[in-house]
Short mmCIF file of N, CA and C in Angstrom, two decimals:
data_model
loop_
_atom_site.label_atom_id
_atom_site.label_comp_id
_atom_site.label_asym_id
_atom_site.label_seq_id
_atom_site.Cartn_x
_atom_site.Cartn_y
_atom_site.Cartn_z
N UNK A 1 22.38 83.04 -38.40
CA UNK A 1 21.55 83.69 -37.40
C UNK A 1 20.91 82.66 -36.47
N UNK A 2 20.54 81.78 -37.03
CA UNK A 2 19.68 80.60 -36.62
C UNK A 2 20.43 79.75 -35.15
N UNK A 3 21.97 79.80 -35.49
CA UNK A 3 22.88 79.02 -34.92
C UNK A 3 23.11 80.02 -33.47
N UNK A 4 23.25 81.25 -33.90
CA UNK A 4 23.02 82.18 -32.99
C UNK A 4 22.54 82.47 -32.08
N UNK A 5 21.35 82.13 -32.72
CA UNK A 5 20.34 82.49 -31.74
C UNK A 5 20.28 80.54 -30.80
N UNK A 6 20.38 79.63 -31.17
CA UNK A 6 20.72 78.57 -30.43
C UNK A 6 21.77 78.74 -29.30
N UNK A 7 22.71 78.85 -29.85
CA UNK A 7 23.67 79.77 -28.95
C UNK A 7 23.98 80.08 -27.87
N UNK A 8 23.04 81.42 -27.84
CA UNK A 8 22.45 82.02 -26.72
C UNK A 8 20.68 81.76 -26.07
N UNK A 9 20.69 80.36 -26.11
CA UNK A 9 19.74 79.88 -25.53
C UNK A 9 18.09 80.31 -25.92
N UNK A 10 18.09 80.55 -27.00
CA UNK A 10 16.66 80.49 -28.23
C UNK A 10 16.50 79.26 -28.51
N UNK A 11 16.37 78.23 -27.86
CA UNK A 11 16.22 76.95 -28.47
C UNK A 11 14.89 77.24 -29.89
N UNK A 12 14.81 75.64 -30.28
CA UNK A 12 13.66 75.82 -31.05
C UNK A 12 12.30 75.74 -30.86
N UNK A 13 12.42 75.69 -29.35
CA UNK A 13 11.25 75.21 -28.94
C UNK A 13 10.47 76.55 -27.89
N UNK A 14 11.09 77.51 -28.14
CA UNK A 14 11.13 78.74 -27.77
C UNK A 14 10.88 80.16 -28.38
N UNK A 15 10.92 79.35 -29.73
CA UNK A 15 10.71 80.67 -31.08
C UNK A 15 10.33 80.22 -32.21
N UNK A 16 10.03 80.56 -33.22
CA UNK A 16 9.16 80.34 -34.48
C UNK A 16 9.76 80.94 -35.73
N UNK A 17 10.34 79.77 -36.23
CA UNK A 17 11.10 80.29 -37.55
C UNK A 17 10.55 80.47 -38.68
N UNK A 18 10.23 81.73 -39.47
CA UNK A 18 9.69 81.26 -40.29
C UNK A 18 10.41 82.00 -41.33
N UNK A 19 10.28 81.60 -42.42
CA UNK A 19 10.79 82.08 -43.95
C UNK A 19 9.86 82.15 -44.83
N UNK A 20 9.76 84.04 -45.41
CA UNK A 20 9.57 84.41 -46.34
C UNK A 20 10.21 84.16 -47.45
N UNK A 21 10.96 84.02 -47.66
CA UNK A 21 11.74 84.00 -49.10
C UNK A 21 12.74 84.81 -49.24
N UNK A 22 12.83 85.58 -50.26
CA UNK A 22 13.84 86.21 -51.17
C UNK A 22 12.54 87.31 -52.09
N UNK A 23 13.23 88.75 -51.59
CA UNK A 23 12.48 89.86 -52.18
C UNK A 23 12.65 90.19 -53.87
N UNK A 24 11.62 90.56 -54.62
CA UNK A 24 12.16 91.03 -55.89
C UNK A 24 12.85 91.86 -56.01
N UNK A 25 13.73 92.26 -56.99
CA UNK A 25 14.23 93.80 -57.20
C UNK A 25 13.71 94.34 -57.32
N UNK A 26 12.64 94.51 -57.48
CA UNK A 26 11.53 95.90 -57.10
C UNK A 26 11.84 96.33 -55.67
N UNK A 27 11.16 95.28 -54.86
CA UNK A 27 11.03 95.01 -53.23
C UNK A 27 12.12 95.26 -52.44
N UNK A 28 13.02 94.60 -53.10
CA UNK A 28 14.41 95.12 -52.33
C UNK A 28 15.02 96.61 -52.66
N UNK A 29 15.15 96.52 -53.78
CA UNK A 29 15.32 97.91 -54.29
C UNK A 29 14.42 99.25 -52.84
N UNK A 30 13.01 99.35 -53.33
CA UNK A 30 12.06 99.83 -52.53
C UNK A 30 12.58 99.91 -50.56
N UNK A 31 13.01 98.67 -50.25
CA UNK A 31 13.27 98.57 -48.75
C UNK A 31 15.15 99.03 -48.91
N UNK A 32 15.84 98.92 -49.59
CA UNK A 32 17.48 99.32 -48.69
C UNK A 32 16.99 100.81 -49.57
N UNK A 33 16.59 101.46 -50.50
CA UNK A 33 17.00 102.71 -51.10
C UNK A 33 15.38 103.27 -49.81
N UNK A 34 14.59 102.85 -50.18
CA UNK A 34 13.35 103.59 -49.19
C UNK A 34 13.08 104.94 -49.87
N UNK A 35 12.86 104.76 -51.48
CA UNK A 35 12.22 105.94 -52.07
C UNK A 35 13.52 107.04 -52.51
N UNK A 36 15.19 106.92 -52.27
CA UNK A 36 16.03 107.56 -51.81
C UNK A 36 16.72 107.24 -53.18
N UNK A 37 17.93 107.56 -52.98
CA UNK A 37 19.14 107.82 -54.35
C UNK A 37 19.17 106.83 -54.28
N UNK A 38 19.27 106.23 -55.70
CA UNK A 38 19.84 104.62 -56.02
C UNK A 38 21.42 104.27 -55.35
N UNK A 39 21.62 104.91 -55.15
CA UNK A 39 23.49 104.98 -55.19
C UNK A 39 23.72 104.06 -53.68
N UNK A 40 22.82 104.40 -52.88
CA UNK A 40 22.71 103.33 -51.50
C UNK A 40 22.55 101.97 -52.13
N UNK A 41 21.94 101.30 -53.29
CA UNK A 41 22.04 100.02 -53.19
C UNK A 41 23.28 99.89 -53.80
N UNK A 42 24.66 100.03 -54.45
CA UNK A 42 25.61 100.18 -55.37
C UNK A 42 26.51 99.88 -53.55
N UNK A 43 26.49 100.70 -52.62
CA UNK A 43 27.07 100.59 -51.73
C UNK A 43 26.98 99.37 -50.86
N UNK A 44 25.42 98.83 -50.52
CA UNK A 44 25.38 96.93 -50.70
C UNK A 44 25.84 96.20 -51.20
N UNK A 45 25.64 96.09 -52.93
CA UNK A 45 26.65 95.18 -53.34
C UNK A 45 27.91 95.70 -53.24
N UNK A 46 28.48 96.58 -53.34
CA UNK A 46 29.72 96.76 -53.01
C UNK A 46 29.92 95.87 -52.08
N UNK A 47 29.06 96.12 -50.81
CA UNK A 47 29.77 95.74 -49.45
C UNK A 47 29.47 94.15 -49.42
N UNK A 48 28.34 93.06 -50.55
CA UNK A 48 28.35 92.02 -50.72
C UNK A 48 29.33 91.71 -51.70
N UNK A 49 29.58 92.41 -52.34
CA UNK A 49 30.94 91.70 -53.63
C UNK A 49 32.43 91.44 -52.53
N UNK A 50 32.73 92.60 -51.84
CA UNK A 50 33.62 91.78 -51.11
C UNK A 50 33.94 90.96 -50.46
N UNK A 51 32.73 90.91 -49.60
CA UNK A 51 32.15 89.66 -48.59
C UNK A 51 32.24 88.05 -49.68
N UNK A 52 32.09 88.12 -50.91
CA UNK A 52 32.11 87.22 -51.59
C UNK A 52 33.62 86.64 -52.15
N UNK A 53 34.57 87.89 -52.52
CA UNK A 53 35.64 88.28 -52.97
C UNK A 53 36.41 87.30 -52.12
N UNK A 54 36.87 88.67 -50.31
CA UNK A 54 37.07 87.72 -49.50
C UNK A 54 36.93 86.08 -49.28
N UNK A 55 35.94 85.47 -49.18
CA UNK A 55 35.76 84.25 -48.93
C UNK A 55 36.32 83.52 -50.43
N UNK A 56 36.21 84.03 -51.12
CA UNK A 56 36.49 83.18 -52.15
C UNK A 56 37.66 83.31 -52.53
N UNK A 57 38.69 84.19 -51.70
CA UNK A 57 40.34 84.45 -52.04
C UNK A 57 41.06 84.37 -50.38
N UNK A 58 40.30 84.74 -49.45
CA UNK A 58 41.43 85.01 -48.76
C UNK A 58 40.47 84.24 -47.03
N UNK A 59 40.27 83.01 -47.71
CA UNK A 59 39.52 82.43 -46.46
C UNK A 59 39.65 82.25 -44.93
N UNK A 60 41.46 82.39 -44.85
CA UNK A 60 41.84 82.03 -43.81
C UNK A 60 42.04 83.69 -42.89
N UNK A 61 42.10 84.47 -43.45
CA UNK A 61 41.55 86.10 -42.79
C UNK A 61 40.35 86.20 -42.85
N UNK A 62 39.63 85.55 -43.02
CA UNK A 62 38.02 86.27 -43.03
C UNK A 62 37.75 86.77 -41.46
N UNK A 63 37.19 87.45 -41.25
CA UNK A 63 36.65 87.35 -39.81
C UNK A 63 35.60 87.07 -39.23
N UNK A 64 36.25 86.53 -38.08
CA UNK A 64 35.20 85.27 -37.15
C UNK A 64 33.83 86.41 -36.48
N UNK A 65 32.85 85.28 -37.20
CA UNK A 65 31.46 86.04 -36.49
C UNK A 65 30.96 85.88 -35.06
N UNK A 66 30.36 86.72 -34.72
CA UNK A 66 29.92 86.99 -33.00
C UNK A 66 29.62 85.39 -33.07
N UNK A 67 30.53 85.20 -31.81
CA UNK A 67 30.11 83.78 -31.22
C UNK A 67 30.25 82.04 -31.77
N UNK A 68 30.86 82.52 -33.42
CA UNK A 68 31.61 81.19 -34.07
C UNK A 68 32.41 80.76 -33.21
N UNK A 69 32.47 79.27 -34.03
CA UNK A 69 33.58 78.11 -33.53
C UNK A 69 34.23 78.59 -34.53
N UNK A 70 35.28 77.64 -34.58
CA UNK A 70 37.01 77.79 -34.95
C UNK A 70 36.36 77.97 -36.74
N UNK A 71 36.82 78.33 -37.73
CA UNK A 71 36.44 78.39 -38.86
C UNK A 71 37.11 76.72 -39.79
N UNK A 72 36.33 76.63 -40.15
CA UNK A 72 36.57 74.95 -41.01
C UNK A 72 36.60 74.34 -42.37
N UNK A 73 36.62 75.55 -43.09
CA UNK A 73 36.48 75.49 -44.37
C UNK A 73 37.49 76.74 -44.73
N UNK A 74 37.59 76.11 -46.07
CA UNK A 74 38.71 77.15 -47.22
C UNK A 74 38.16 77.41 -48.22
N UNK A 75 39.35 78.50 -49.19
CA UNK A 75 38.76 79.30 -49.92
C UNK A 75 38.51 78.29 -51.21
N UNK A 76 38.93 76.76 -51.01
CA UNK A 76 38.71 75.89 -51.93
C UNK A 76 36.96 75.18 -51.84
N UNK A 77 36.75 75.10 -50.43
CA UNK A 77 35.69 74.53 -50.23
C UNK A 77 34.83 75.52 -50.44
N UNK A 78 34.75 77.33 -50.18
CA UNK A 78 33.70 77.97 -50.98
C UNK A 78 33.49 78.45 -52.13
N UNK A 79 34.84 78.08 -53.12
CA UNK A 79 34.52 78.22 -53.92
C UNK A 79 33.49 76.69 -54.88
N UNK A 80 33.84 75.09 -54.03
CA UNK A 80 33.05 74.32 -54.41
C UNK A 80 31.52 74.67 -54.29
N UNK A 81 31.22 75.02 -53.11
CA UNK A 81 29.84 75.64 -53.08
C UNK A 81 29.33 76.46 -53.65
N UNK A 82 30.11 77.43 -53.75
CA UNK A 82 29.32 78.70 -54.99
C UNK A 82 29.26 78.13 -56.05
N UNK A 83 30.30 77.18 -56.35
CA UNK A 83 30.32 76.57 -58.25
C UNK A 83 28.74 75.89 -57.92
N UNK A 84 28.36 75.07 -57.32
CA UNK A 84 27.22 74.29 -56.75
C UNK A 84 26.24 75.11 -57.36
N UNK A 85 25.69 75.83 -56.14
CA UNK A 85 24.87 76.85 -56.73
C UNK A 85 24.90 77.75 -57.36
N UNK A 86 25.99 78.28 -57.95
CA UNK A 86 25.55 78.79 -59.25
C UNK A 86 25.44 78.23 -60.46
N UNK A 87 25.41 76.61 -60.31
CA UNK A 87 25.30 75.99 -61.38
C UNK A 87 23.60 75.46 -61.18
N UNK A 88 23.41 75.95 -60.03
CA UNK A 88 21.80 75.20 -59.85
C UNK A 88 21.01 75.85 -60.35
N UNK A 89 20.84 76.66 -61.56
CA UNK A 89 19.88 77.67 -61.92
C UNK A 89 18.42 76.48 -62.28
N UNK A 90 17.31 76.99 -62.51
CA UNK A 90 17.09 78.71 -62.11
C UNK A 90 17.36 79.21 -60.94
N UNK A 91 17.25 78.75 -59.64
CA UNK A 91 16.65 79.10 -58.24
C UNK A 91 17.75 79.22 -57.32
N UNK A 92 19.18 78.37 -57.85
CA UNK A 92 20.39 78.85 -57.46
C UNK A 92 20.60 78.44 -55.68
N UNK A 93 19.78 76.92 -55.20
CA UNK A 93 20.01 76.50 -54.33
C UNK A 93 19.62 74.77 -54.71
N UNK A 94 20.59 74.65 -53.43
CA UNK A 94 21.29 73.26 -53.39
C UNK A 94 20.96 72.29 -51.76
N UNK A 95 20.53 70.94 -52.00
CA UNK A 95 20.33 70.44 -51.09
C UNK A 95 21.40 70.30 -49.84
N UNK A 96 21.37 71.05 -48.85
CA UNK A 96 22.73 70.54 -47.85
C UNK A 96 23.38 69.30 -48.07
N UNK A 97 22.49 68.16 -48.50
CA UNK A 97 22.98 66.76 -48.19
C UNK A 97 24.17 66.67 -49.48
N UNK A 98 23.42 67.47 -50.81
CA UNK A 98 24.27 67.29 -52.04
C UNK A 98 25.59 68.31 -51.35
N UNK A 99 25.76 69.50 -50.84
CA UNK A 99 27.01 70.01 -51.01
C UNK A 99 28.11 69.23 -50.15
N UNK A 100 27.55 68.85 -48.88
CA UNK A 100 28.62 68.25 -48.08
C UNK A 100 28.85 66.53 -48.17
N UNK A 101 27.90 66.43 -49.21
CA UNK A 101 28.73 65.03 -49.85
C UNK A 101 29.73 65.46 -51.10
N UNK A 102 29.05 66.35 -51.39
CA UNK A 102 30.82 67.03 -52.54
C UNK A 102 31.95 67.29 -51.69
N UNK A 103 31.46 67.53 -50.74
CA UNK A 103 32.86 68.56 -49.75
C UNK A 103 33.35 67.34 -49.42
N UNK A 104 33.24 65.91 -49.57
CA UNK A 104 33.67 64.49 -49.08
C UNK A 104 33.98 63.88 -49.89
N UNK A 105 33.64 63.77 -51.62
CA UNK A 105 33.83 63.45 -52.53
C UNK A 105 35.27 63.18 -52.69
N UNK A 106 35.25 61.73 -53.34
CA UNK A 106 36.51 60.94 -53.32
C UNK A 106 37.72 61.41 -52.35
N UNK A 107 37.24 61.39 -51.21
CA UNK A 107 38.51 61.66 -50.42
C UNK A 107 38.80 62.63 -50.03
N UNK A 108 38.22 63.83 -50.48
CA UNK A 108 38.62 65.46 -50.26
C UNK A 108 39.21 66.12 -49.02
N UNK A 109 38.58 65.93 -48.28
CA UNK A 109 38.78 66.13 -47.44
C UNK A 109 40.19 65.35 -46.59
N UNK A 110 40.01 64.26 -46.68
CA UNK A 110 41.42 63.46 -46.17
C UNK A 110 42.61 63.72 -46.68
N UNK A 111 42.41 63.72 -47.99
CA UNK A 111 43.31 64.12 -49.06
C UNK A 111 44.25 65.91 -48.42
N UNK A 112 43.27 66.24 -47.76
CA UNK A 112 43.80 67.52 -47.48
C UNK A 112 44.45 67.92 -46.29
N UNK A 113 44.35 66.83 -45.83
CA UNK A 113 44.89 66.34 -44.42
C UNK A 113 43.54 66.52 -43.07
N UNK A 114 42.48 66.71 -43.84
CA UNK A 114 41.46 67.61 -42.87
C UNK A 114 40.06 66.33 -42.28
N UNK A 115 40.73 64.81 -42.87
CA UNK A 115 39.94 63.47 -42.90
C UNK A 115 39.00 63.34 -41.37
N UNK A 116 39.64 63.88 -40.98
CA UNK A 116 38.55 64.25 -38.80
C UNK A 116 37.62 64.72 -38.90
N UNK A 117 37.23 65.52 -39.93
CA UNK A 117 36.10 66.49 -40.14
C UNK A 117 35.45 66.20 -41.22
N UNK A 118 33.85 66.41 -41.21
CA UNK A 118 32.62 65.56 -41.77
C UNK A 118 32.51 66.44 -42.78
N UNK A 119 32.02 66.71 -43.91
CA UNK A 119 31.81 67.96 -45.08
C UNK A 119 30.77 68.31 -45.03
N UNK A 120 29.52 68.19 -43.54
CA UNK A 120 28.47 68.69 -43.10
C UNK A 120 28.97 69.93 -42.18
N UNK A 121 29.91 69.51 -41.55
CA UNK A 121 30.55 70.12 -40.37
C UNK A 121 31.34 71.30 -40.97
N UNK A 122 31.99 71.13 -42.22
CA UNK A 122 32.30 72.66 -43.25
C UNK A 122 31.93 73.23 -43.79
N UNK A 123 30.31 72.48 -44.26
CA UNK A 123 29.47 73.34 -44.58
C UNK A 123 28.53 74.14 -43.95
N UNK A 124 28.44 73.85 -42.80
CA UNK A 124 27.67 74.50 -41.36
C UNK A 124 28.46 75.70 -40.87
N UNK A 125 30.23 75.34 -40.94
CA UNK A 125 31.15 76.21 -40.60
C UNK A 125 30.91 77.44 -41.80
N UNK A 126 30.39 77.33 -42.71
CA UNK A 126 30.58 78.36 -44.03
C UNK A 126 29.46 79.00 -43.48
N UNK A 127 28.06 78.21 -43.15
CA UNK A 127 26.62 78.76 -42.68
C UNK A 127 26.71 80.00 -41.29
N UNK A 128 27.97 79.19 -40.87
CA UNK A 128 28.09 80.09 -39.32
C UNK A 128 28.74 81.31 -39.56
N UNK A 129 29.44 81.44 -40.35
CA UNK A 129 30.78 82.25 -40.87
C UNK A 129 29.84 83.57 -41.72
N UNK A 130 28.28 83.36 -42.23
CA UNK A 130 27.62 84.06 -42.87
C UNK A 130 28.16 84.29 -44.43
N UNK A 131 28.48 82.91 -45.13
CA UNK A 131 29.11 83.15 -45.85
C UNK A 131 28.19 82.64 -47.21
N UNK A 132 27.38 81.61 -46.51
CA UNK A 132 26.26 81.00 -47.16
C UNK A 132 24.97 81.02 -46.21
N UNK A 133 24.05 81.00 -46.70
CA UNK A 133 22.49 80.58 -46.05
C UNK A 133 22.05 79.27 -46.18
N UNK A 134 21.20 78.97 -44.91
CA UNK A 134 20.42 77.87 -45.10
C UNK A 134 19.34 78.00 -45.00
N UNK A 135 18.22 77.42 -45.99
CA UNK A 135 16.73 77.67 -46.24
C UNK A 135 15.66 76.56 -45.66
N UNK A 136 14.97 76.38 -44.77
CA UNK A 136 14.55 75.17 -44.50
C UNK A 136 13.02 75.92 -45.69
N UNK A 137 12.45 74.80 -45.90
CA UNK A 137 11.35 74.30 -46.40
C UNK A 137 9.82 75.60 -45.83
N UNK A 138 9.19 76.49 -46.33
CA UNK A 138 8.66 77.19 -45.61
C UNK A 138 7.17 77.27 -46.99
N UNK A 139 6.19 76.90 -46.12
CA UNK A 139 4.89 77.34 -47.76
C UNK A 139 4.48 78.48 -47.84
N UNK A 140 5.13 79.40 -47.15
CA UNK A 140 4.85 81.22 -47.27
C UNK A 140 5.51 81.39 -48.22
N UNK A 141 6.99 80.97 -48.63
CA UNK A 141 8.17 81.16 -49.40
C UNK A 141 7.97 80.90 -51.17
N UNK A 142 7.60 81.42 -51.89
CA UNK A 142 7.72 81.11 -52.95
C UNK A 142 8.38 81.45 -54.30
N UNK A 143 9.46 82.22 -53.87
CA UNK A 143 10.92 82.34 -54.75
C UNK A 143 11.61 80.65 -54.93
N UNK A 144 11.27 79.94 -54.16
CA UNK A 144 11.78 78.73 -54.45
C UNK A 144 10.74 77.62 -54.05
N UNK A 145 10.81 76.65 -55.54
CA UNK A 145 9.31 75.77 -55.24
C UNK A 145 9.73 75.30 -54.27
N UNK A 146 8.45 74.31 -53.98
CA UNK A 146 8.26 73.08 -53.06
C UNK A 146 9.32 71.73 -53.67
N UNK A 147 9.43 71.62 -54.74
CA UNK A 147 10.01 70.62 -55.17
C UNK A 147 11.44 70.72 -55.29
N UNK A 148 12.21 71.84 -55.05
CA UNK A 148 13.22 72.20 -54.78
C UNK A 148 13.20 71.44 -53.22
N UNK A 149 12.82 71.47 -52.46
CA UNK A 149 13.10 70.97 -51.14
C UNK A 149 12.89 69.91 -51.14
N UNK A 150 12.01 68.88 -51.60
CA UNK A 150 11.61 67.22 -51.48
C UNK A 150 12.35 66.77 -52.68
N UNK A 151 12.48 65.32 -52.17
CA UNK A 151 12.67 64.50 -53.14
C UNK A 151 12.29 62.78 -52.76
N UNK A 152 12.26 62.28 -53.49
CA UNK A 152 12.00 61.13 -53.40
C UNK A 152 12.96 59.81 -53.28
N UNK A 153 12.85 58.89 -52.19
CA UNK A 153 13.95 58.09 -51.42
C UNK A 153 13.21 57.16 -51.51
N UNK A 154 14.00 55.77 -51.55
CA UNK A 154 13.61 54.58 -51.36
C UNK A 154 13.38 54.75 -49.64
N UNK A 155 12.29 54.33 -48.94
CA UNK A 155 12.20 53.73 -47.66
C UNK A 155 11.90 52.49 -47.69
N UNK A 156 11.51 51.87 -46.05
CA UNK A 156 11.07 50.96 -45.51
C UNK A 156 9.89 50.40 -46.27
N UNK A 157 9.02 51.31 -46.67
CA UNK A 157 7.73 51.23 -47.26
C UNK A 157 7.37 51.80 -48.66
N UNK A 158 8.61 51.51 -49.63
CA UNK A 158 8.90 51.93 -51.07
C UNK A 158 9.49 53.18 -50.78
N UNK A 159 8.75 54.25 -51.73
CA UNK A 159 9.42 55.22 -52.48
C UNK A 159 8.23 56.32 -50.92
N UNK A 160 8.96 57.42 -50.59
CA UNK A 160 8.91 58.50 -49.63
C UNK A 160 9.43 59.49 -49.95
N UNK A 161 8.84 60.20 -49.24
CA UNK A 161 9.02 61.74 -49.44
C UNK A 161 10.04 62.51 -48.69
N UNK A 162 11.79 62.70 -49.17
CA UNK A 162 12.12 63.65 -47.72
C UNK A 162 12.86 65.10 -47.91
N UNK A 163 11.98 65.67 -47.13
CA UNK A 163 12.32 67.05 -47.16
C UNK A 163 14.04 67.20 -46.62
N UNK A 164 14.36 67.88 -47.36
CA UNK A 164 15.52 68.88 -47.16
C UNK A 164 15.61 70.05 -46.90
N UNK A 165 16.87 71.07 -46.20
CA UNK A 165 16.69 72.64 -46.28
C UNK A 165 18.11 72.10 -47.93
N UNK A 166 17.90 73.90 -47.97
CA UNK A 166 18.84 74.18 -49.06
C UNK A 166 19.57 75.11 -48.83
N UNK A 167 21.01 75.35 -49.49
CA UNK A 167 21.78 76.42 -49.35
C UNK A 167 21.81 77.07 -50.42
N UNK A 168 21.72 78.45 -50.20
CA UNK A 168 21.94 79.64 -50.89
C UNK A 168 22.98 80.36 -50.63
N UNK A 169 22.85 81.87 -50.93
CA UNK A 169 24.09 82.79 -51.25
C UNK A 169 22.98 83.75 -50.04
N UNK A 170 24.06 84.11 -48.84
CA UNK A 170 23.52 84.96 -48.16
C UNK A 170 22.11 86.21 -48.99
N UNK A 171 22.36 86.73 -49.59
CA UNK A 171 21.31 87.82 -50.06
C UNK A 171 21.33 87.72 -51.84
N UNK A 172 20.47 88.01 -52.33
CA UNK A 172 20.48 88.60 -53.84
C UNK A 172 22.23 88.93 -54.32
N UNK A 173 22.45 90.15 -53.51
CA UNK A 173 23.69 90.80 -53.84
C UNK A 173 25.13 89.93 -53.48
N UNK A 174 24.79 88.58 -53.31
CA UNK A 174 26.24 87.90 -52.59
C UNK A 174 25.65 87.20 -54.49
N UNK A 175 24.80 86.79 -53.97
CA UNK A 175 24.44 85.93 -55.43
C UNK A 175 24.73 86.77 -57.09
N UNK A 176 24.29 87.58 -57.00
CA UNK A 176 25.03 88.48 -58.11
C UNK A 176 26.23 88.13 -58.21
N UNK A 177 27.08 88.55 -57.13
CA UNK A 177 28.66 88.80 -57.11
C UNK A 177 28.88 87.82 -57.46
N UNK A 178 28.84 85.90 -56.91
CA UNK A 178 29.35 85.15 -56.70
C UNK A 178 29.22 84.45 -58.38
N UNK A 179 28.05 85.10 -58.89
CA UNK A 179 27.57 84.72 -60.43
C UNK A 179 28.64 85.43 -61.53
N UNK A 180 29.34 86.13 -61.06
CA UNK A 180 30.47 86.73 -61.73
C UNK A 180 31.56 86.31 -61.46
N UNK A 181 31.71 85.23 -60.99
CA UNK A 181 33.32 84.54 -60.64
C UNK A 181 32.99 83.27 -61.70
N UNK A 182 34.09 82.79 -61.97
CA UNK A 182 34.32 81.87 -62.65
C UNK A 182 33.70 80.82 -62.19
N UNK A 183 32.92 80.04 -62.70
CA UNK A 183 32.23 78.81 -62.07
C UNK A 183 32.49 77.78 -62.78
N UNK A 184 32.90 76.26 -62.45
CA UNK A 184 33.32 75.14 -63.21
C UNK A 184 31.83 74.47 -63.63
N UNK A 185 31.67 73.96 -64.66
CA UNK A 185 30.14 73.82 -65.08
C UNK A 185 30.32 72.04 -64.29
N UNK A 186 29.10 72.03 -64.05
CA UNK A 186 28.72 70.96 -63.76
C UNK A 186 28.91 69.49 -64.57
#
């Protein structure tokens, strides 16, 4: 959404991002059913299990979202990411910097003939594609700590503090689904 809205000329200096988090199943439940037959949320994940399905089988049909670049990743590279975070429990997100240095890991990428392209640049392509989320750092947000986003780096002036965003699973219901595929343990 974020990229989107860049896009079409929302710079950042023009709008105010902010992040709540991730709703409980109470909360969510409560907002897609709205007091109504349960059977409307069954039809979400439905419509997130495939969205997950898809990407994780048939990458090169997926279809291109309003206003993507060329698509840059495969159904190999999302399934590295989902293994990622769904191995990141509890909170089930992952520092950008850690996935697209996996997506580069020993060669991967070259190896695949795909060595032109950065494993930031396929993981942004997955972000654009709505296939994954990216979470920047927000203190309203508290489904996921603070310490999930920082970590600690040698600098100039010892040991520093640097924030990261993190990637997730588009919604609850991608995350369900994607928690039911086979995941290689860490």
């Amino acid at each position: 959404m974020v990229s989107w809205l860049e896009k079409n000329g929302f710079a950042t200096d023009s709008r105010l991002d902010v992040v709540l988090g991730e709703l409980t199943r109470e909360e969510a439940l409560r907002f897609v059913v709205g007091g109504k037959d349960s059977s409307a949320v069954e039809s979400v994940g439905d419509a997130s299990a495939k969205n997950v399905d898809d990407a994780w089988l048939y990458a090169t049909s997926f279809p291109k979202s309003v206003g993507s670049e060329a698509r840059l990743w495969t159904s190999e590279d999302y399934q590295l990411a989902v293994d990622l975070i769904a191995n990141a429990s509890p909170y089930y997100s992952v520092p950008q910097i850690v996935i697209a240095a996996e997506l580069e890991k020993d060669k991967r990428l070259f190896k695949q003939g795909r060595g032109d392209i950065a494993g930031i640049d396929v993981l942004l392509s997955m972000i654009e594609y709505n296939v994954l989320s990216v979470r920047p750092y927000s203190g309203m947000a508290k489904d996921i700590p603070r310490e999930v986003f920082f970590r600690m780096v040698e600098g100039d002036e010892g040991l520093v503090e640097q924030k990261n965003s993190v990637v997730v699973m588009p919604s609850p219901a991608h995350l369900f689904a994607a928690l039911k595929k086979p995941i290689e343990e860490a």
